[in-house]
Short mmCIF file of C-alpha atoms in Angstrom, two decimals:
data_model
loop_
_atom_site.label_atom_id
_atom_site.label_comp_id
_atom_site.label_asym_id
_atom_site.label_seq_id
_atom_site.Cartn_x
_atom_site.Cartn_y
_atom_site.Cartn_z
CA UNK A 297 63.22 -82.67 -7.42
CA UNK A 298 63.83 -86.29 -8.43
CA UNK A 299 65.61 -86.98 -5.13
CA UNK A 300 62.66 -85.51 -3.25
CA UNK A 301 60.24 -87.84 -5.09
CA UNK A 302 62.41 -90.88 -4.31
CA UNK A 303 62.65 -89.84 -0.67
CA UNK A 304 58.88 -89.51 -0.44
CA UNK A 305 58.37 -92.94 -2.04
CA UNK A 306 60.82 -94.46 0.45
CA UNK A 307 58.83 -92.83 3.22
CA UNK A 308 55.67 -94.54 1.89
CA UNK A 309 57.40 -97.94 2.17
CA UNK A 310 58.35 -97.00 5.72
CA UNK A 311 54.76 -96.01 6.55
CA UNK A 312 53.47 -99.40 5.42
CA UNK A 313 56.43 -101.18 7.04
CA UNK A 314 57.41 -103.14 3.91
CA UNK A 315 60.63 -103.42 1.86
CA UNK A 316 61.01 -101.79 -1.55
CA UNK A 317 60.93 -105.23 -3.14
CA UNK A 318 57.41 -105.87 -1.82
CA UNK A 319 54.85 -107.20 -4.28
CA UNK A 320 51.40 -105.79 -4.87
CA UNK A 321 50.01 -108.54 -2.65
CA UNK A 322 52.40 -107.54 0.16
CA UNK A 323 51.29 -103.91 -0.18
CA UNK A 324 47.63 -104.91 0.11
CA UNK A 325 48.26 -107.09 3.17
CA UNK A 326 50.19 -104.35 4.93
CA UNK A 327 47.50 -101.80 4.13
CA UNK A 328 44.71 -104.02 5.44
CA UNK A 329 46.53 -104.66 8.71
CA UNK A 330 47.43 -101.02 9.34
CA UNK A 331 44.10 -99.51 8.34
CA UNK A 332 42.34 -101.76 10.85
CA UNK A 333 44.83 -100.81 13.55
CA UNK A 334 44.72 -97.03 13.01
CA UNK A 335 41.11 -96.45 12.01
CA UNK A 336 39.90 -93.44 14.08
CA UNK A 337 36.77 -95.27 15.22
CA UNK A 338 39.00 -97.89 16.85
CA UNK A 339 41.17 -95.31 18.59
CA UNK A 340 38.80 -93.00 20.48
CA UNK A 341 41.43 -92.10 23.07
CA UNK A 342 43.94 -90.74 20.50
CA UNK A 343 41.69 -89.94 17.59
CA UNK A 344 43.83 -87.06 16.28
CA UNK A 345 46.94 -89.22 15.91
CA UNK A 346 44.89 -92.06 14.43
CA UNK A 347 43.32 -89.69 11.90
CA UNK A 348 46.74 -88.51 10.70
CA UNK A 349 48.13 -92.04 10.46
CA UNK A 350 45.00 -93.29 8.71
CA UNK A 351 45.34 -90.63 6.01
CA UNK A 352 49.07 -91.35 5.59
CA UNK A 353 48.39 -95.08 5.24
CA UNK A 354 45.78 -94.46 2.53
CA UNK A 355 48.10 -92.10 0.63
CA UNK A 356 50.99 -94.56 0.85
CA UNK A 357 48.81 -97.38 -0.40
CA UNK A 358 47.50 -95.42 -3.38
CA UNK A 359 50.96 -94.24 -4.40
CA UNK A 360 52.80 -97.56 -4.01
CA UNK A 361 50.06 -99.71 -5.53
CA UNK A 362 49.92 -97.46 -8.59
CA UNK A 363 53.71 -97.53 -8.89
CA UNK A 364 53.78 -101.32 -8.58
CA UNK A 365 51.09 -101.80 -11.19
CA UNK A 366 52.93 -99.55 -13.63
CA UNK A 367 56.11 -101.56 -13.08
CA UNK A 368 54.30 -104.86 -13.60
CA UNK A 369 52.59 -103.55 -16.73
CA UNK A 370 55.94 -102.34 -18.14
CA UNK A 371 57.54 -105.74 -17.53
CA UNK A 372 54.69 -107.47 -19.34
CA UNK A 373 55.01 -105.19 -22.36
CA UNK A 374 58.80 -105.68 -22.51
CA UNK A 375 58.36 -109.44 -22.29
CA UNK A 376 55.79 -109.37 -25.08
CA UNK A 377 58.16 -107.36 -27.34
CA UNK A 378 61.05 -109.77 -26.68
CA UNK A 379 58.87 -112.78 -27.46
CA UNK A 380 57.72 -111.28 -30.76
CA UNK A 381 61.34 -110.51 -31.78
CA UNK A 382 62.56 -114.04 -30.99
CA UNK A 383 59.76 -115.63 -32.99
CA UNK A 384 61.12 -114.00 -36.18
CA UNK A 385 58.81 -114.59 -39.07
CA UNK A 386 56.98 -117.41 -37.34
CA UNK A 387 53.36 -116.87 -38.16
CA UNK A 388 51.25 -117.00 -35.05
CA UNK A 389 48.21 -119.17 -35.06
CA UNK A 390 45.05 -117.17 -34.89
CA UNK A 391 42.26 -118.41 -32.75
CA UNK A 392 38.73 -117.44 -33.49
CA UNK A 393 37.53 -115.10 -30.81
CA UNK A 394 34.55 -116.13 -28.78
CA UNK A 395 32.11 -113.85 -27.10
CA UNK A 396 33.87 -114.32 -23.76
CA UNK A 397 37.46 -113.70 -25.05
CA UNK A 398 39.05 -110.32 -24.41
CA UNK A 399 41.82 -108.41 -26.09
CA UNK A 400 45.28 -109.48 -24.99
CA UNK A 401 46.82 -107.19 -22.43
CA UNK A 402 43.52 -106.03 -20.99
CA UNK A 403 43.04 -106.35 -17.28
CA UNK A 404 39.63 -107.76 -16.36
CA UNK A 405 38.58 -107.23 -12.77
CA UNK A 406 35.62 -106.58 -10.53
CA UNK A 407 34.70 -102.91 -10.40
CA UNK A 408 36.43 -101.06 -7.61
CA UNK A 409 34.78 -100.40 -4.25
CA UNK A 410 33.41 -96.90 -4.37
CA UNK A 411 32.81 -94.14 -1.90
CA UNK A 412 29.28 -94.20 -0.51
CA UNK A 413 26.95 -91.65 -2.05
CA UNK A 414 24.00 -90.02 -0.29
CA UNK A 415 22.16 -90.07 -3.63
CA UNK A 416 21.84 -93.86 -3.58
CA UNK A 417 18.35 -95.21 -3.05
CA UNK A 418 17.65 -95.91 0.59
CA UNK A 419 15.07 -98.59 -0.26
CA UNK A 420 17.06 -100.82 -2.64
CA UNK A 421 20.32 -102.69 -2.00
CA UNK A 422 23.51 -101.87 -3.82
CA UNK A 423 23.69 -103.28 -7.34
CA UNK A 424 25.83 -106.32 -7.96
CA UNK A 425 29.43 -105.75 -9.06
CA UNK A 426 29.91 -105.36 -12.79
CA UNK A 427 32.75 -106.69 -14.90
CA UNK A 428 34.80 -103.95 -16.52
CA UNK A 429 37.73 -103.84 -18.91
CA UNK A 430 40.21 -101.43 -17.30
CA UNK A 431 42.71 -99.25 -19.11
CA UNK A 432 45.96 -100.82 -20.24
CA UNK A 433 47.87 -98.11 -18.50
CA UNK A 434 46.64 -99.39 -15.15
CA UNK A 435 44.18 -98.03 -12.65
CA UNK A 436 44.76 -97.46 -8.98
CA UNK A 437 43.51 -100.65 -7.30
CA UNK A 438 40.84 -100.22 -4.71
CA UNK A 439 41.85 -100.94 -1.13
CA UNK A 440 40.87 -104.44 0.00
CA UNK A 441 37.57 -104.58 1.90
CA UNK A 442 38.09 -104.18 5.63
CA UNK A 443 35.45 -105.17 8.19
CA UNK A 444 35.62 -102.27 10.62
CA UNK A 445 32.04 -102.29 11.76
CA UNK A 446 31.36 -105.54 13.57
CA UNK A 447 30.58 -103.66 16.78
CA UNK A 448 26.98 -102.48 17.37
CA UNK A 449 26.27 -99.03 16.03
CA UNK A 450 24.80 -96.30 18.25
CA UNK A 451 21.19 -95.44 17.63
CA UNK A 452 19.94 -91.89 17.13
CA UNK A 453 18.50 -90.16 20.14
CA UNK A 454 15.15 -88.42 20.01
CA UNK A 455 13.70 -85.79 22.29
CA UNK A 456 10.28 -84.20 22.36
CA UNK A 457 11.73 -80.73 22.77
CA UNK A 458 10.34 -78.34 20.20
CA UNK A 459 12.83 -76.59 17.97
CA UNK A 460 12.58 -74.34 14.89
CA UNK A 461 11.05 -76.11 11.92
CA UNK A 462 13.96 -75.48 9.59
CA UNK A 463 16.47 -78.30 9.32
CA UNK A 464 19.70 -77.57 11.12
CA UNK A 465 22.67 -79.70 10.10
CA UNK A 466 26.07 -79.55 11.74
CA UNK A 467 28.67 -81.70 10.04
CA UNK A 468 32.04 -82.77 11.33
CA UNK A 469 34.40 -84.53 8.94
CA UNK A 470 35.98 -87.80 9.98
CA UNK A 471 37.47 -90.16 7.44
CA UNK A 472 36.69 -91.45 3.95
CA UNK A 473 34.98 -94.83 4.10
CA UNK A 474 35.77 -97.50 1.50
CA UNK A 475 33.77 -100.69 1.29
CA UNK A 476 33.09 -103.45 -1.19
CA UNK A 477 29.94 -103.62 -3.27
CA UNK A 478 30.24 -107.39 -3.59
CA UNK A 479 27.39 -108.02 -1.13
CA UNK A 480 23.87 -106.64 -0.93
CA UNK A 481 23.26 -104.15 1.85
CA UNK A 482 21.18 -105.39 4.77
CA UNK A 483 18.81 -103.32 6.87
CA UNK A 484 19.17 -103.43 10.67
CA UNK A 485 16.12 -103.71 12.96
CA UNK A 486 14.11 -100.51 13.42
CA UNK A 487 14.84 -98.06 16.22
CA UNK A 488 11.82 -97.72 18.50
CA UNK A 489 10.95 -94.62 20.51
CA UNK A 490 7.91 -93.51 22.52
CA UNK A 491 6.34 -90.08 22.26
CA UNK A 492 4.03 -88.92 25.04
CA UNK A 493 0.86 -86.98 24.28
CA UNK A 494 -1.75 -85.50 26.59
CA UNK A 495 -5.41 -86.42 26.20
CA UNK A 496 -6.03 -82.88 24.96
CA UNK A 497 -3.43 -83.36 22.20
CA UNK A 498 -4.96 -86.69 21.20
CA UNK A 499 -8.44 -85.17 21.25
CA UNK A 500 -7.75 -81.99 19.29
CA UNK A 501 -4.63 -83.03 17.31
CA UNK A 502 -1.24 -81.34 17.40
CA UNK A 503 2.19 -81.13 15.75
CA UNK A 504 5.20 -82.77 17.42
CA UNK A 505 8.71 -81.69 16.38
CA UNK A 506 11.44 -84.14 17.35
CA UNK A 507 15.16 -83.45 17.00
CA UNK A 508 17.41 -86.43 16.23
CA UNK A 509 21.17 -86.67 15.85
CA UNK A 510 22.52 -89.39 13.59
CA UNK A 511 25.58 -90.43 11.60
CA UNK A 512 25.28 -89.92 7.85
CA UNK A 513 27.56 -90.59 4.88
CA UNK A 514 28.18 -87.50 2.76
CA UNK A 515 28.59 -87.45 -1.02
CA UNK A 516 32.37 -87.44 -0.50
CA UNK A 517 32.21 -90.65 1.53
CA UNK A 518 32.81 -89.07 4.93
CA UNK A 519 30.85 -90.04 8.03
CA UNK A 520 29.36 -86.85 9.43
CA UNK A 521 27.11 -86.05 12.36
CA UNK A 522 23.79 -84.65 11.25
CA UNK A 523 20.91 -83.07 13.13
CA UNK A 524 17.43 -83.30 11.70
CA UNK A 525 13.92 -82.33 12.74
CA UNK A 526 11.21 -84.98 12.35
CA UNK A 527 7.64 -83.69 12.26
CA UNK A 528 4.67 -85.78 13.43
CA UNK A 529 1.14 -84.59 12.67
CA UNK A 530 -0.88 -86.09 15.53
CA UNK A 531 -4.43 -86.66 14.29
CA UNK A 532 -7.50 -86.27 16.54
CA UNK A 533 -8.52 -89.62 17.97
CA UNK A 534 -5.13 -91.34 17.84
CA UNK A 535 -4.80 -93.99 20.54
CA UNK A 536 -2.01 -95.31 22.69
CA UNK A 537 0.16 -97.61 20.57
CA UNK A 538 -0.38 -95.78 17.27
CA UNK A 539 2.88 -96.12 15.28
CA UNK A 540 4.56 -93.57 13.02
CA UNK A 541 7.48 -94.78 10.86
CA UNK A 542 10.29 -92.64 9.40
CA UNK A 543 12.06 -94.77 6.81
CA UNK A 544 15.85 -94.67 6.62
CA UNK A 545 16.38 -92.10 9.38
CA UNK A 546 18.73 -94.24 11.46
CA UNK A 547 22.54 -94.15 11.39
CA UNK A 548 24.17 -94.76 8.02
CA UNK A 549 26.96 -97.32 7.93
CA UNK A 550 28.96 -98.77 5.01
CA UNK A 551 27.48 -102.03 3.79
CA UNK A 552 24.09 -101.52 5.47
CA UNK A 553 20.92 -99.59 4.79
CA UNK A 554 19.95 -97.01 7.42
CA UNK A 555 17.42 -98.31 9.92
CA UNK A 556 13.87 -97.00 10.21
CA UNK A 557 12.76 -95.04 13.27
CA UNK A 558 9.36 -96.03 14.66
CA UNK A 559 7.60 -93.75 17.13
CA UNK A 560 4.67 -95.11 19.16
CA UNK A 561 2.11 -92.91 20.88
CA UNK A 562 1.91 -93.06 24.67
CA UNK A 563 -0.77 -91.30 26.74
CA UNK A 564 0.10 -89.10 29.68
CA UNK A 565 -1.98 -89.60 32.81
CA UNK A 566 -4.70 -86.94 33.03
CA UNK A 567 -5.61 -85.47 36.44
CA UNK A 568 -9.38 -85.64 35.74
CA UNK A 569 -10.22 -87.87 32.78
CA UNK A 570 -9.51 -91.51 32.05
CA UNK A 571 -9.73 -92.89 28.53
CA UNK A 572 -11.52 -96.14 27.72
CA UNK A 573 -11.35 -96.71 23.96
CA UNK A 574 -13.31 -93.87 22.40
CA UNK A 575 -15.06 -92.97 25.67
CA UNK A 576 -13.93 -90.80 28.55
CA UNK A 577 -14.60 -91.41 32.23
CA UNK A 578 -14.92 -88.65 34.83
CA UNK A 579 -15.50 -88.97 38.55
CA UNK A 580 -17.98 -86.48 40.05
CA UNK A 581 -18.28 -86.07 43.82
CA UNK A 582 -21.52 -84.72 45.31
CA UNK A 583 -22.50 -84.13 48.97
CA UNK A 584 -24.91 -86.57 50.56
CA UNK A 585 -27.69 -84.01 50.77
CA UNK A 586 -27.50 -83.33 47.01
CA UNK A 587 -27.29 -87.03 46.28
CA UNK A 588 -30.60 -87.49 48.12
CA UNK A 589 -32.42 -84.36 46.97
CA UNK A 590 -31.07 -83.83 43.42
CA UNK A 591 -28.64 -81.25 42.17
CA UNK A 592 -27.35 -79.11 39.33
CA UNK A 593 -23.59 -79.41 38.94
CA UNK A 594 -20.99 -78.07 36.46
CA UNK A 595 -19.17 -80.76 34.45
CA UNK A 596 -15.71 -79.96 32.98
CA UNK A 597 -15.05 -81.00 29.38
CA UNK A 598 -11.78 -82.21 27.86
CA UNK A 599 -9.96 -79.40 26.08
CA UNK A 600 -11.54 -76.64 28.15
CA UNK A 601 -15.05 -75.42 28.76
CA UNK A 602 -17.80 -76.98 30.83
CA UNK A 603 -21.44 -77.97 30.74
CA UNK A 604 -24.18 -77.86 33.37
CA UNK A 605 -25.90 -81.11 34.31
CA UNK A 606 -29.14 -81.33 36.30
CA UNK A 607 -29.91 -84.59 38.10
CA UNK A 608 -33.24 -85.20 39.79
CA UNK A 609 -32.65 -88.87 40.54
CA UNK A 610 -31.28 -90.08 43.83
CA UNK A 611 -27.55 -90.60 43.44
CA UNK A 612 -26.42 -93.86 44.99
CA UNK A 613 -22.92 -95.40 45.11
CA UNK A 614 -22.03 -96.57 41.58
CA UNK A 615 -24.55 -94.23 39.94
CA UNK A 616 -23.56 -93.39 36.31
CA UNK A 617 -24.71 -90.82 33.81
CA UNK A 618 -23.74 -90.85 30.12
CA UNK A 619 -23.25 -87.65 28.13
CA UNK A 620 -23.29 -88.57 24.41
CA UNK A 621 -20.74 -87.06 22.00
CA UNK A 622 -18.35 -85.68 24.61
CA UNK A 623 -15.73 -88.45 24.40
CA UNK A 624 -12.72 -88.86 22.08
CA UNK A 625 -12.97 -88.28 18.31
CA UNK A 626 -13.53 -91.34 16.11
CA UNK A 627 -11.51 -90.50 13.01
CA UNK A 628 -13.06 -93.08 10.68
CA UNK A 629 -16.65 -92.05 11.39
CA UNK A 630 -16.18 -88.35 12.10
CA UNK A 631 -18.10 -88.72 15.36
CA UNK A 632 -17.12 -88.84 19.03
CA UNK A 633 -17.43 -91.29 21.88
CA UNK A 634 -19.34 -90.67 25.10
CA UNK A 635 -18.47 -89.08 28.43
CA UNK A 636 -19.34 -91.42 31.28
CA UNK A 637 -19.84 -89.75 34.66
CA UNK A 638 -19.25 -91.89 37.74
CA UNK A 639 -20.72 -90.31 40.87
CA UNK A 640 -19.18 -90.52 44.30
CA UNK A 641 -21.26 -89.58 47.34
CA UNK A 642 -19.54 -87.43 49.93
CA UNK A 643 -20.71 -88.35 53.41
CA UNK A 644 -20.40 -85.95 56.36
CA UNK A 645 -17.45 -86.74 58.61
CA UNK A 646 -19.61 -86.68 61.77
CA UNK A 647 -23.22 -86.22 62.97
CA UNK A 648 -24.65 -85.12 66.30
CA UNK A 649 -27.11 -87.31 68.18
CA UNK A 650 -30.00 -85.03 67.22
CA UNK A 651 -29.01 -85.17 63.55
CA UNK A 652 -28.76 -88.94 63.66
CA UNK A 653 -32.19 -89.22 65.24
CA UNK A 654 -33.69 -86.87 62.68
CA UNK A 655 -32.16 -88.79 59.77
CA UNK A 656 -33.41 -92.10 61.17
CA UNK A 657 -36.90 -90.67 61.48
CA UNK A 658 -36.88 -89.35 57.91
CA UNK A 659 -35.56 -92.59 56.44
CA UNK A 660 -38.03 -94.71 58.40
CA UNK A 661 -40.89 -92.58 57.10
CA UNK A 662 -39.53 -92.94 53.57
CA UNK A 663 -39.35 -96.72 53.94
CA UNK A 664 -42.88 -96.99 55.34
CA UNK A 665 -44.30 -94.90 52.50
CA UNK A 666 -42.74 -97.26 50.00
CA UNK A 667 -44.40 -100.20 51.70
#
């Protein structure tokens, strides 16, 4: 069993590519170099092999660094015993302890980098490193910080496809992520997306369910792929450009806060109505004879239904009629804008000579009566 343990330790030296006489500093340097080379995110073409090597490198580092620290600690204790024996009865001089002195033999160091936890606050940066007095028996040193994420991170994708309301999460394990807490986490710029709404949806209100896929850091420190449903309650009267912010719903990365996702409302083109602020515009086409003699015409309303409008005036090009309270909702006032009707006169494509003469006669009589 002892031979097996020695063989495995020798294999760890081989994995890191260092001699058995390597110091703790040599072990750290080798680890840093190899972990950057074999990190799965840097080897997309052979991710399976990289994953296996990455795990082996981490295991070798933990085992050898612990072994080296124990050896160094043992040497220090043996040296201390030999010094005390050689001093005989020489009385050591005692120095008054100050508030910043620590017990001899203790190992003062910055707290180890920790695995990222999902329970950390998304709104506040990581706390500053604390000084801690580690055990005399030696702790496993944390791996040196490695900058593996200089490349831009992918942003989550959003679609307007409706899906069941319940949150569906599919997780795939990758690798444990270690990073230093020595610097405050920064927040990347927000991710911006547009969400299209019809005029009916902006008039009556609706619920939009948007599925996003993003990278998240689990409680065990693994980067996992997560699906989530974001729900937007569209309020009646919202306009183009209205922004809805979901804080911290972007990709999670070591050393950074997750970005916000900002959705902005965009209006789909309507086949009949055109929006102008809180008002709606509608084009109404009437035949020439009705434009001259008056008419009663049905007017469609946004969201369904219709009203009947009677016009006794002569309808000329550019003629407008305003229907109060049939525009878009005004959320602050609880009222609605107006519906503006723009009339277009439909002229006959052709007239016979008799018709032309008759129209000329009628119009001349109309003009003379006005005089």
